[in-house]
Amino acid sequence: MKKRIFSGIRPTGSIHIGNYLGALKNWTELQNKYDSIFCIVDLHALTTPTTAKNLQEKIFDLAAVYLSVGLDPKKCLFFVQSHVPAHAELTWLLNTIAKIPELERMIQFKEKSKERRSNVNAGLLDYPVLMAADILLYQTDAVPVGEDQKQHVEIARTLAKRFNKNYGRTFNVPQVIIKKESARIMALDNPEKKMSKSASSPYNYIALTDSSDAIREKIKRAVTDSGTEIKYSPARPAIANLMNIYHCFSGLTFEKIEQKYQGKGYADFKSDLAELIIAELKPIRRKIKELKNNPAQIKKILDQGAKDARIIAQKTLQEVKKKMGLI
Ligand code: ATP
Ligand code: LTN
């Protein structure tokens, strides 16, 4: 039997090349090898205040992105988290074994609560428990994510083990899958921070829907380090990040890239990098636009996905309830 993977993205902001390289692109390869489930985690998105109209739009946009990068509903299952009520229900049950200090220790919780000190909702603290419920409901073997989510997968493992110990074996304990080179794409305007869709400046990221001109402009404006050489060194984080993006889009090793740009400056390198990104994103951007004109098709796929997901999730939830004495 094939091993199962589960992953998800929040329908917020603009999906960028960090999400694409760190998550989506891997998923399109993994769907051929694994029994794959991909979720649009709208309940997680609610921890960032927004309007109903905006969230609804973002859910459809993200579904269009999933389809446009090559996720195939014939090969994998994908659905919207809130369409499967078992996610919220299992979250409550897992809350009774999750410990507050272990949630307070999460880097994402610390960062997000620092950003908006006056509006730290309980959902932000509980975020990893909902994520654990997502993963554990499907008896997941592995979770493909970017580096920033490693700590959250670790909590899912801890809760699975704790539940199994307290109530008897119920959950699979999942592994994390992180693709080393694309695990952490840094922001174009600050190579010390990861590229992020909630960034305040659009110069932080390249969105999958950016026009070719916008991509050229953003790469041109990307910060660089002192010096002029195209040479990889962790001590020069800006050029290291751009070279890493170059590597992810071209497949060329750092040595090959260095050879190619020997004696040339940032301008040549950046201009080629922009064209590489444009070549890969252009067909995706076109497909997204096409699909957005056909919301009925997206709705049909999401409805079917939720139907299939509910069957798997319900089975685990019943088992959990039985073990806890609720049935
Ligand atoms: P936000 O800024 O709203 O928190 P985000 O850009 O971090 O959003 P998420 O929805 O949290 O995006 O992440 C979706 C997936 O993309 C996760 O698997 C995450 O690890 C991955 N990811 C996010 N940012 C990067 C990045 N800069 N490099 C590599 N992978 C990333
Ligand atoms: N928290 C993740 C999104 C997410 C997820 C999941 C990822 C929610 N549930 C389950 C993997 C498995 C993030 O990227 N911010």
Coordinates of C-alpha atoms and ligand atoms in Angstrom, one line a residue, residues 6-8 10 41 44 108 127 131 134-135 143 145 149 152, ligand 2:
F6 CA -0.9 15.4 4.0
S7 CA -0.1 19.1 3.7
G8 CA -1.9 22.4 3.6
R10 CA -3.5 29.0 4.4
V41 CA -6.7 25.4 5.6
H44 CA -6.1 28.5 10.1
Q108 CA 5.4 31.2 15.0
Y127 CA -3.0 26.9 15.8
M131 CA -2.7 21.5 12.4
D134 CA -5.4 17.9 10.2
I135 CA -2.5 15.6 10.0
V143 CA 4.1 15.8 6.0
V145 CA 6.4 21.4 4.4
Q149 CA 6.6 24.3 9.8
H152 CA 4.5 22.3 14.2
Ligands
LTN2 N1 0.4 25.8 9.4 C1 0.8 25.5 8.0 C2 -0.4 25.2 7.2 C3 -1.0 23.9 7.6 C4 -0.4 22.6 7.4 C5 -1.4 21.7 8.0 C6 0.7 22.1 6.8 C7 -2.2 23.7 8.3 N2 -2.4 22.4 8.5 C8 -1.1 20.3 8.0 C9 0.9 20.7 6.8 C10 0.0 19.8 7.4 C11 1.5 26.7 7.5 O1 2.2 26.6 6.5 N3 1.4 27.9 8.0

